[in-house]
Short mmCIF file of C-alpha atoms and ligand atoms in Angstrom, two decimals:
data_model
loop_
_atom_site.label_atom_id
_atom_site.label_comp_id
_atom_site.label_asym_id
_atom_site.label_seq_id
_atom_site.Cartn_x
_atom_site.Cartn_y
_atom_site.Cartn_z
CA UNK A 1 0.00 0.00 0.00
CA UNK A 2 1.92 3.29 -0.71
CA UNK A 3 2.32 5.57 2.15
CA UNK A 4 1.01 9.03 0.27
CA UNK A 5 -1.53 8.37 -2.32
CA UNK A 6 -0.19 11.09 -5.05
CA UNK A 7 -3.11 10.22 -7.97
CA UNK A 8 -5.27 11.52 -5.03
CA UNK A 9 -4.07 15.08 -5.54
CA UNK A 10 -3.28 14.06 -9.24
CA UNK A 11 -3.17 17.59 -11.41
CA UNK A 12 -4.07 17.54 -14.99
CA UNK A 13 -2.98 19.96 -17.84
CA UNK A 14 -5.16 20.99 -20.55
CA UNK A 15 -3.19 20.38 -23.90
CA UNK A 16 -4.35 21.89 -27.19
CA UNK A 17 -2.60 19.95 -29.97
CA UNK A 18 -2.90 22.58 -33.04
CA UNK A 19 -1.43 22.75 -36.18
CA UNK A 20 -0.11 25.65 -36.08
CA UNK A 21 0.64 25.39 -32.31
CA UNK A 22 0.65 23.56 -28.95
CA UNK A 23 -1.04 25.71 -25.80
CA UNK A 24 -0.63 24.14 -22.40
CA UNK A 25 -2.90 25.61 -19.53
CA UNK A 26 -2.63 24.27 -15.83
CA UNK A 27 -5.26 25.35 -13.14
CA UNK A 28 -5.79 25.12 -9.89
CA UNK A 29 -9.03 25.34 -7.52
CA UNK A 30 -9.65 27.54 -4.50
CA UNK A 31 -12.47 28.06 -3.02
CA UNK A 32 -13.67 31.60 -2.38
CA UNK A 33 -16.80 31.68 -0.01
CA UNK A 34 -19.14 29.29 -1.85
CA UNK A 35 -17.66 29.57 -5.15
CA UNK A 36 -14.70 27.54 -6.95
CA UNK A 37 -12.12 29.98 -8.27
CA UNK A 38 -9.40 28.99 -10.78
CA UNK A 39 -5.48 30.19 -10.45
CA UNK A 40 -3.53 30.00 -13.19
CA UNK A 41 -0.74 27.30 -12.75
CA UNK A 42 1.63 26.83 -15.83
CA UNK A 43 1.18 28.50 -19.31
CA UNK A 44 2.88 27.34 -22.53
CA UNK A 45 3.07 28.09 -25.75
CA UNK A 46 5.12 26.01 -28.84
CA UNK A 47 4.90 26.45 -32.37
CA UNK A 48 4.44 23.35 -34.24
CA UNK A 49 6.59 22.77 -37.46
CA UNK A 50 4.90 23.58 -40.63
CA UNK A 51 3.02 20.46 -41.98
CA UNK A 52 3.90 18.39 -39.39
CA UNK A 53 0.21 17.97 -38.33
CA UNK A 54 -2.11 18.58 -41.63
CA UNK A 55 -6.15 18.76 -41.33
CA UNK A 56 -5.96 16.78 -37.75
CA UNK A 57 -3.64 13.91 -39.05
CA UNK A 58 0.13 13.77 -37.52
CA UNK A 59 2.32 13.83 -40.39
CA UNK A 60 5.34 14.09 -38.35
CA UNK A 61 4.95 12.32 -35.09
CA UNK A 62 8.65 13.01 -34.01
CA UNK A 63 8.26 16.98 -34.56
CA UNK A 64 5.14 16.85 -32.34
CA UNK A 65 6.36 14.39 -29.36
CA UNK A 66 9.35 17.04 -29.40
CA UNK A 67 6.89 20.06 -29.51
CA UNK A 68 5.06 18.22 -26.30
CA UNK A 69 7.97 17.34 -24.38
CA UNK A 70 9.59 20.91 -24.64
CA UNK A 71 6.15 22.74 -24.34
CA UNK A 72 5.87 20.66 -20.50
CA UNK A 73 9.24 21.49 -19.26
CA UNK A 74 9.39 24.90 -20.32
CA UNK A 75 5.91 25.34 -19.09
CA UNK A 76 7.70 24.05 -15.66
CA UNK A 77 4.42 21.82 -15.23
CA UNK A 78 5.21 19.28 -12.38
CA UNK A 79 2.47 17.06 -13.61
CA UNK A 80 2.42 14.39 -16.91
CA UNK A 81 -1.07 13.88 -17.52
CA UNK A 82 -3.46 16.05 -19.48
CA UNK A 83 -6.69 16.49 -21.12
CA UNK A 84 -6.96 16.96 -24.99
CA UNK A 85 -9.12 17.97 -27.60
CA UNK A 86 -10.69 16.64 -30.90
CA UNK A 87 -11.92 18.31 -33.78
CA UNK A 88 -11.89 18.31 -38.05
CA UNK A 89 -12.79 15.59 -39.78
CA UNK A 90 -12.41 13.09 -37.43
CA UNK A 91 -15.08 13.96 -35.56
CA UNK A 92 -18.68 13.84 -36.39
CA UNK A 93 -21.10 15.73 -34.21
CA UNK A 94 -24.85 15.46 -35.10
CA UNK A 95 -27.61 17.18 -32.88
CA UNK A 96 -30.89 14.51 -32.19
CA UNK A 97 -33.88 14.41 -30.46
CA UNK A 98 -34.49 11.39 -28.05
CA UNK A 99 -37.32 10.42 -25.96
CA UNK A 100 -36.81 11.20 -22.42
CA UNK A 101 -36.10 8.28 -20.58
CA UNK A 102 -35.63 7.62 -16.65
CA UNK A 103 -31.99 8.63 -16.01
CA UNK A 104 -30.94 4.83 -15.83
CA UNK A 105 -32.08 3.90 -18.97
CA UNK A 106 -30.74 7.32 -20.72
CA UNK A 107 -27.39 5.91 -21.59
CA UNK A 108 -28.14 2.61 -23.78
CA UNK A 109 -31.08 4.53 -24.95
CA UNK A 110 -28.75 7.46 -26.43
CA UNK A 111 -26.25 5.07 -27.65
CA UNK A 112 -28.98 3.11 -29.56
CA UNK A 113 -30.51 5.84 -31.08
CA UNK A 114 -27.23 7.43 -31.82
CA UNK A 115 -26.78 4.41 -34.57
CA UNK A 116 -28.52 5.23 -37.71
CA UNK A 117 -26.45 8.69 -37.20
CA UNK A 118 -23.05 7.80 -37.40
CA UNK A 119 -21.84 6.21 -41.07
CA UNK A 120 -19.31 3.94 -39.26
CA UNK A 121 -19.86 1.01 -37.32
CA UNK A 122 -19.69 1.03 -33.70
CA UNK A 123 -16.03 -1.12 -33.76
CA UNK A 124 -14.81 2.19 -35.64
CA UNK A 125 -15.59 4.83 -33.30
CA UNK A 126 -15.99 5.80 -29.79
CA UNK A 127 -18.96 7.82 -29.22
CA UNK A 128 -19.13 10.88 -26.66
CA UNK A 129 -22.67 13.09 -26.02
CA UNK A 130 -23.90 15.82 -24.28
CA UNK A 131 -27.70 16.14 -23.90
CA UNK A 132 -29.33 19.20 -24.13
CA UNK A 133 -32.10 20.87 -22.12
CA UNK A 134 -34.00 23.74 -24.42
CA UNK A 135 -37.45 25.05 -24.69
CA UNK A 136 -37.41 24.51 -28.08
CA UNK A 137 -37.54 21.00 -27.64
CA UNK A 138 -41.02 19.04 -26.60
CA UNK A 139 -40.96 18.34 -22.78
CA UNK A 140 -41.04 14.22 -23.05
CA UNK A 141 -37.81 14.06 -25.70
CA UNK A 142 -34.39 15.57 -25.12
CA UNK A 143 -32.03 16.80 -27.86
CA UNK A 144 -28.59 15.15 -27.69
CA UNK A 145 -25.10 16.43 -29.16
CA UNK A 146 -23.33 13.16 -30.83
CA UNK A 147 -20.16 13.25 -31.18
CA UNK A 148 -18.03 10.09 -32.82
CA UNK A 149 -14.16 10.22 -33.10
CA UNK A 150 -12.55 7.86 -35.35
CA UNK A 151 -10.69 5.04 -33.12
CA UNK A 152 -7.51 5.58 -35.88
CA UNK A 153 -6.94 9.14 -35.66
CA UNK A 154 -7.72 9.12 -31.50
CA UNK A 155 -5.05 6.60 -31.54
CA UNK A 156 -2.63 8.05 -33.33
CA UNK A 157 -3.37 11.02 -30.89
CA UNK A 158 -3.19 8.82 -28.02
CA UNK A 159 0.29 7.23 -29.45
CA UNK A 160 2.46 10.58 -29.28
CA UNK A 161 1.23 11.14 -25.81
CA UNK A 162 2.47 7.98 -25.03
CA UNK A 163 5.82 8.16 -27.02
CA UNK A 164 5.73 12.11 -25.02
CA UNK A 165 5.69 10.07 -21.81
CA UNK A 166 2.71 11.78 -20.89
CA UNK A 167 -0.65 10.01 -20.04
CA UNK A 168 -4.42 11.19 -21.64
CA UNK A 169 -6.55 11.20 -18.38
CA UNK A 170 -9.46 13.50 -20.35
CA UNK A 171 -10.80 13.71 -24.03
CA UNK A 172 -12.83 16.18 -25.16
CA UNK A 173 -14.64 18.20 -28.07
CA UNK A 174 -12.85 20.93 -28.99
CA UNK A 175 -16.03 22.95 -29.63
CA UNK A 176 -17.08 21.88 -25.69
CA UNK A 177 -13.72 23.31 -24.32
CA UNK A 178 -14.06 26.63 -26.06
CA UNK A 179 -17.66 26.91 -24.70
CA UNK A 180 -16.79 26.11 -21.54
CA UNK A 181 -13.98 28.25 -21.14
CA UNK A 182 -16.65 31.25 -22.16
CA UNK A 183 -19.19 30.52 -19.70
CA UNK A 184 -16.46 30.31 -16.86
CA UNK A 185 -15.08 33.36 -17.93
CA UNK A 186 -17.93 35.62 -18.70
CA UNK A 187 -21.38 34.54 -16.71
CA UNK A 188 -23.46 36.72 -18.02
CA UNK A 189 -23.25 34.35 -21.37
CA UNK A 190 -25.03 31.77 -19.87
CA UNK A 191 -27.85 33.14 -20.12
CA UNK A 192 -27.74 34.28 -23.73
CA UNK A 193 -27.74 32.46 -27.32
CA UNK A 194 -23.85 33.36 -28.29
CA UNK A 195 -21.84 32.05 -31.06
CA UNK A 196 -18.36 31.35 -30.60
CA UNK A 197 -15.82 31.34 -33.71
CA UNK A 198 -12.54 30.08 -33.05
CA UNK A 199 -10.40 30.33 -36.08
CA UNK A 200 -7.07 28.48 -35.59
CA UNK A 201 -4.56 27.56 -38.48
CA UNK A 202 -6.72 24.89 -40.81
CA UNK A 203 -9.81 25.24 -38.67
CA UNK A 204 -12.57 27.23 -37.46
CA UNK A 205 -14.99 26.07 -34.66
CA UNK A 206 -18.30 27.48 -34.54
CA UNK A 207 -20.62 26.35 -31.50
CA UNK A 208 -23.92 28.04 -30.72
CA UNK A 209 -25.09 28.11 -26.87
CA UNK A 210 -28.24 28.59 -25.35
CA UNK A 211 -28.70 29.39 -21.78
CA UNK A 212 -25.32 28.13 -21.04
CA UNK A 213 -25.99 24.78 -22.54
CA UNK A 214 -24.65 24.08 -26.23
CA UNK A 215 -26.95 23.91 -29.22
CA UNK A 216 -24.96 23.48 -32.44
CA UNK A 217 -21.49 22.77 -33.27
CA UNK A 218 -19.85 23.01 -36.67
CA UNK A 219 -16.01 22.63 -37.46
CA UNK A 220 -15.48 24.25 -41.00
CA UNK A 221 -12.13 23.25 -42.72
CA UNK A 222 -10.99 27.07 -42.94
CA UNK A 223 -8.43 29.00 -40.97
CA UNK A 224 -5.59 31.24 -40.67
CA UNK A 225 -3.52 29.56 -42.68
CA UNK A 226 -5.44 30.16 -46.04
CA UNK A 227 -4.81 33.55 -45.81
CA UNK A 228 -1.32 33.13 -45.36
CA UNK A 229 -1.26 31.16 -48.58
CA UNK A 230 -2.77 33.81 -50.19
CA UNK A 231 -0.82 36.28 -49.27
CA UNK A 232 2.09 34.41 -50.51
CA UNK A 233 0.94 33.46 -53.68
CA UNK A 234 -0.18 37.14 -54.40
CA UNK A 235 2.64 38.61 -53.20
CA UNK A 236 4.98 35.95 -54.16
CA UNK A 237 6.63 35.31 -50.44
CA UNK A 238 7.94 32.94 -48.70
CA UNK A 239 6.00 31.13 -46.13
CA UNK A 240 7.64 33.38 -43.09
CA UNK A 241 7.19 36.84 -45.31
CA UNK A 242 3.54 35.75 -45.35
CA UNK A 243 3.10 35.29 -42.01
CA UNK A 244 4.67 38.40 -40.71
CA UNK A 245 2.97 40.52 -43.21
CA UNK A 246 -0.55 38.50 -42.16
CA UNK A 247 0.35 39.95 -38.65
CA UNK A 248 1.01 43.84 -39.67
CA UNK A 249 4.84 43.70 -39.46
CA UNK A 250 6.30 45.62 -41.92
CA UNK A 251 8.40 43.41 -44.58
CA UNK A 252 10.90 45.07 -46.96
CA UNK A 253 9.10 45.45 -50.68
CA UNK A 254 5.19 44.99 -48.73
CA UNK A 255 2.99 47.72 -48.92
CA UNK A 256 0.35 47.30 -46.36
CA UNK A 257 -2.33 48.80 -49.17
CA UNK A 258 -1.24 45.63 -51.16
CA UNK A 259 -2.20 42.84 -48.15
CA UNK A 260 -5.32 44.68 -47.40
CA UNK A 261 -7.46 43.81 -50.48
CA UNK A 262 -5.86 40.19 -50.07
CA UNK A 263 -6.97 39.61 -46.74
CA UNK A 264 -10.19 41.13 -47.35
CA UNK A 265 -10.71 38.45 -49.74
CA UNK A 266 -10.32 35.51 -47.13
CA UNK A 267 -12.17 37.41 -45.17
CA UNK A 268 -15.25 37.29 -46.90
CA UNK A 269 -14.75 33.37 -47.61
CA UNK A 270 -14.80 32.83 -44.18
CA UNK A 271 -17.93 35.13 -43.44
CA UNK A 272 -19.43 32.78 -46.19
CA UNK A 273 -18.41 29.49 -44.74
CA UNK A 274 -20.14 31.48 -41.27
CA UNK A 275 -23.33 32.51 -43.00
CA UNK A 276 -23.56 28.96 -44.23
CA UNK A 277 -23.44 28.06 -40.55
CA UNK A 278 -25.57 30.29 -39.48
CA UNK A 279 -28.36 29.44 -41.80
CA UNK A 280 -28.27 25.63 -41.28
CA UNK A 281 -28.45 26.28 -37.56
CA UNK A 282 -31.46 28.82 -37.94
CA UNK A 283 -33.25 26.39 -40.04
CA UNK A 284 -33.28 23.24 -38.10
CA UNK A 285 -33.75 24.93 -34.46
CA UNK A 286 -36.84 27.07 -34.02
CA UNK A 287 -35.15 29.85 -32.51
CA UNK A 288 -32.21 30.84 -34.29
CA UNK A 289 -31.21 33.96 -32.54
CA UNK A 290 -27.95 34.80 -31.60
CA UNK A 291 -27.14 37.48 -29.10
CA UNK A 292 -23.41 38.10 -29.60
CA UNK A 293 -20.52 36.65 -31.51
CA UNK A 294 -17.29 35.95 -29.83
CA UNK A 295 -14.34 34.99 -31.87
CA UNK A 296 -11.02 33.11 -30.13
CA UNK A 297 -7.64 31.50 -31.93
CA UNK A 298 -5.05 32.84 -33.44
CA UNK A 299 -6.65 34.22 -36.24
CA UNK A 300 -8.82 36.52 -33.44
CA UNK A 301 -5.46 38.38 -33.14
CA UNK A 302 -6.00 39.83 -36.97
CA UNK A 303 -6.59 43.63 -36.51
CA UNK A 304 -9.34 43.79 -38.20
CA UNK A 305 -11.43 40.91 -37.89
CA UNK A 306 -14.07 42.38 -35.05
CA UNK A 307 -15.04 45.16 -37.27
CA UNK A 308 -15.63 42.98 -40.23
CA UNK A 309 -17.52 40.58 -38.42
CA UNK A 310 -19.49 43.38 -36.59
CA UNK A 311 -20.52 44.43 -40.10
CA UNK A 312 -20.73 41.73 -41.91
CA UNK A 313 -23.49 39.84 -39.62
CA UNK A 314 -24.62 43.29 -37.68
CA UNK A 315 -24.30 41.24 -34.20
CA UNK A 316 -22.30 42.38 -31.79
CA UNK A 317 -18.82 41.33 -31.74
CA UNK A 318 -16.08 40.65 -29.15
CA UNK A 319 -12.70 38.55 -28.89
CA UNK A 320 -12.65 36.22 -26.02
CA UNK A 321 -10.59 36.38 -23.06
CA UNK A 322 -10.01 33.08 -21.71
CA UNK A 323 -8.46 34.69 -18.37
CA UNK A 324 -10.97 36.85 -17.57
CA UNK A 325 -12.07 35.65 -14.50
CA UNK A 326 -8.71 33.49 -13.63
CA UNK A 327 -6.71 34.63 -10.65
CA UNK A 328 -2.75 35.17 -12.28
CA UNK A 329 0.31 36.08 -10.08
CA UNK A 330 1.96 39.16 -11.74
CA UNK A 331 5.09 37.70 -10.13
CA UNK A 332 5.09 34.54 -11.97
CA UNK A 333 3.65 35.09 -15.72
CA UNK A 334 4.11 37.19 -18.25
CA UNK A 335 0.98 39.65 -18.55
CA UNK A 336 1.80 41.32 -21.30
CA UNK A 337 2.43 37.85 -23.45
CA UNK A 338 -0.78 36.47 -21.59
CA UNK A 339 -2.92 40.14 -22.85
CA UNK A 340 -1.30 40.07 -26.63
CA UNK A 341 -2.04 36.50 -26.79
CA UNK A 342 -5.05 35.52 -24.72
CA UNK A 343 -7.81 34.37 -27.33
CA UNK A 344 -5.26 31.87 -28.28
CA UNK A 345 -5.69 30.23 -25.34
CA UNK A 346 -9.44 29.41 -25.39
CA UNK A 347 -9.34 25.58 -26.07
CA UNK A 348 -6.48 24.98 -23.66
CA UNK A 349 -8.24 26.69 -21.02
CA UNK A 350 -11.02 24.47 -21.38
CA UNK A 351 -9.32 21.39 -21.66
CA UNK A 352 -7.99 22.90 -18.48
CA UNK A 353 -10.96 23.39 -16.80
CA UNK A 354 -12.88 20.17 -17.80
CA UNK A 355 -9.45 18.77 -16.00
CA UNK A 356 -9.78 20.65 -12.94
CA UNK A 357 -13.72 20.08 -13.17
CA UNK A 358 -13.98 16.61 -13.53
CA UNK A 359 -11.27 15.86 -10.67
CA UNK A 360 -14.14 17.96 -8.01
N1 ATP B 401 -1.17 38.36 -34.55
C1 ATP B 401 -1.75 37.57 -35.45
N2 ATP B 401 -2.42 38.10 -36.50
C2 ATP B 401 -2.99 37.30 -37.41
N3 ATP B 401 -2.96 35.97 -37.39
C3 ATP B 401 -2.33 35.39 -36.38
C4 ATP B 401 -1.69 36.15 -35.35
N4 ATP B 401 -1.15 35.27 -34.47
C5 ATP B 401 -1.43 34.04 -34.92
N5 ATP B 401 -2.13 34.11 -36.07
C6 ATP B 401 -2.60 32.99 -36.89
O1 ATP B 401 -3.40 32.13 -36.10
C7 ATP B 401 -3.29 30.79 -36.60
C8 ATP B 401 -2.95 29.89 -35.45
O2 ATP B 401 -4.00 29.91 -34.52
P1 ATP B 401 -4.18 28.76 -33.44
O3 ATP B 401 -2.97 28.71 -32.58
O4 ATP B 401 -5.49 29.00 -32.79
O5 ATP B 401 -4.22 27.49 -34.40
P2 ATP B 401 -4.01 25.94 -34.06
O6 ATP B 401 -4.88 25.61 -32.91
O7 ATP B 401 -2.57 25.65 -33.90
O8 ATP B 401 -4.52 25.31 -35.42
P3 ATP B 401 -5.71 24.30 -35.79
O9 ATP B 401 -6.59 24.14 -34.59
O10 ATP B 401 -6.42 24.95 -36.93
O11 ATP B 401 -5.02 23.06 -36.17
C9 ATP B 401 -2.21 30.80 -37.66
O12 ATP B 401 -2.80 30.80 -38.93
C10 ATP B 401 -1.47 32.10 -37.37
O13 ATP B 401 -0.88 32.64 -38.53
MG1 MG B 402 -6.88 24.94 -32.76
#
C-alpha cells in the first residue's frame, strides 16, 4: 500500500494539440466563499513545425512528441497527464432528439438511437454526447449532441502522448472546451444564445449556446492559414514573409495597401463558410437567434477581424478572453504575453478546466 496516495491530488494539464501550435494551460481550484475559483498554474506556448500535423492527421509524429515534451518542461508543469481535444474531420457531431427516458435507462437509450447517425460502425468509433435541455424542444424528448471520433486518428493522438511520456486522463470536443472556457469566464453568457468562432490555423470552430448549454457545433475546414497562402501566392513570399505581413509587421518590398485587399478576400470566404453556418443552424432549431458573436484563436489576433464581423453579420462582436475571470500572479507570468495573446488560449483553457472540473 503506498504511504502518500499522489493520484489523489493528481493535477491535470489541458493540452491543445494545433497545427499551427501547442497551448498548455494548468489550473488550480480555490475556493472563495461558496464559489470555486481557478489560479492560473503553468502557461505554454510552442509552435508546431509547418506540416507536421495537416487537417488533424500527424504527419510528423517526431516533430510533435518534441513540440510536447519541450512545451511541459518549459511550461515548468510538475504534472504528466493532461486532457486533450478533438476536432476536423475526425469527428462527427450530429444534434438529435431522443425520448426522455428515466436517467438509468438514458445511456443505452442514447447510444442506440445514436446508430442510424453515425456512417461507421460502432467497432470504428468511440462515441461521446452531451444532452441538451432547451425550450425549443417538446418536454417528453431531449435533444442530444453526438459526437463520434474515429478510433484511428484518436489513436494516433493517443500514441504521441504515449511516445511524449505523458498520459491522456481526459478527451474532449474541442467545440465543448471553447464553450466552456466562455461561460467560466464571462457569466453573463449563460444566459444568452452566443456564437463562438474560433479560427485556428486549418480550422474554425463554430458552436452556438443557449442558456449556457450548447446547441450546435460546426467545425469548417478554414483558418488562418489560407490567408497566409494567399498572401504568398499574391505577393509571391515565402512562407515566413507571409506570415509576418498576415500579422502587420512591416516586410521590406510589402505595402500594407497591397495585403489589405488580399486579406479582405479571405475574409469574406470565411464570413461565407459562417453565414452557411448560421443558416443551417437557424433552419433546423426554431429559434435561431444569436445574441453576440465571440471569436477566439489565433486568427482573433487579426486587426481587423471584429469590425468585419461586426458588419458583416450586424451582431455584436467581441474577442474572447479566456483569463478573464482566472486569478494570475503578476510575479510569476508574463501579462503582457498572456494580454497580446489571450484568445489563443481558449481551447487549452477548457481542456484545463474540464481537467480541474472533472477531478471535483
Ligand atoms: N497576430 C496575429 N495576426 C494574425 N494571425 C495570427 C496572429 N497570431 C497568430 N495568427 C494565426 O493564427 C493561426 C494559429 O492559430 P491557433 O494557434 O489557434 O491554431 P491551431 O490551434 O494551432 O490550429 P488548428 O486548430 O487549426 O489546427 C495561424 O494561422 C497564425 O498565422
Ligand atoms: Mg486549434
Amino acid at each position: 500500500m503506498p504511504v502518500f496516495n499522489f493520484l489523489k491530488s493528481k493535477k491535470i494539464v489541458g493540452l491543445d494539440i494545433g497545427s499551427f501550435a501547442l497551448k498548455l494551460v494548468e489550473l488550480k481550484p480555490k475556493k472563495k466563499g461558496k464559489d470555486t475559483v481557478f489560479e492560473l498554474i503553468s502557461l505554454g506556448y510552442e509552435p508546431v513545425p509547418y506540416q507536421s500535423i495537416v487537417e488533424g492527421s500527424i504527419m510528423d509524429s517526431t516533430a510533435v512528441v518534441d513540440a510536447i515534451q519541450h512545451i511541459f518542461y518549459e511550461s515548468k508543469s510538475r504534472t504528466n497527464q493532461l486532457s486533450f481535444g478533438v476536432s476536423g474531420s475526425s469527428v462527427i457531431v450530429k444534434r438529435i432528439e431522443v425520448q426522455r427516458l428515466s436517467p438509468n435507462e438514458m445511456h443505452e437509450h442514447i447510444l442506440w438511437e445514436a446508430r442510424p447517425h453515425i456512417p461507421f460502425t460502432p467497432e470504428e468509433v468511440n462515441i461521446d454526447y452531451e444532452v441538451i435541455e432547451s425550450d425549443d424542444i417538446h418536454p417528453e424528448r431531449v435533444g442530444v449532441i453526438l459526437a463520434a471520433v474515429k478510433k484511428e486518428k484518436l489513436n494516433d493522438y493517443l500514441n504521441i502522448i504515449t511516445i511524449s511520456d505523458k498520459i491522456a486522463q481526459v478527451i474532449d470536443l474541442e467545440s465543448f472546451a471553447i464553450l466552456n472556457s466562455v461561460l467560466e469566464n464571462y457569466e453573463m453568457y449563460r444566459q444568452r444564445s452566443i456564437a463562438i468562432i474560433n479560427v485556428g490555423a486549418t480550422i474554425t470552430n463554430v458552436v452556438i449556446s443557449k442558456n449556457g448549454h450548447p446547441v450546435f457545433v460546426r467545425d469548417i475546414a478554414f483558418g488562418g492559414n489560407q490567408f497566409t497562402d494567399l498572401i504568398q501566392k499574391e505577393l509571391n513570399l515565402k512562407y515566413e514573409k507571409a506570415e509576418s505581413v498576415k500579422k502587420g509587421r512591416q516586410v521590406e518590398g510589402v505595402s500594407p495597401a497591397a495585403v489589405k485587399p488580399v486579406i479582405n478576400l479571405i475574409f469574406n470566404e470565411l464570413k461565407n463558410e459562417i453565414s452557411k453556418t448560421f443558416e443551417f443552424y437557424r433552419s433546423n432549431t426554431t429559434e435561431g437567434r444569436i445574441d453576440n458573436i465571440l471569436i477566439s484563436g489565433g486568427t482573433a489576433n487579426l486587426e481587423t477581424i471584429v469590425d468585419f464581423f461586426s458588419q458583416e453579420f450586424d451582431i455584436p462582436v467581441e474577442v474572447v478572453n479566456p483569463f478573464n475571470n482566472i486569478e494570475i500572479n503578476p510575479k510569476k507570468f508574463d501579462l503582457e504575453f498572456i494580454k497580446d495573446m489571450a484568445p489563443v488560449f481558449n481551447v487549452a483553457m477548457g481542456l484545463a478546466l474540464r481537467a480541474v472540473g472533472d477531478l471535483k
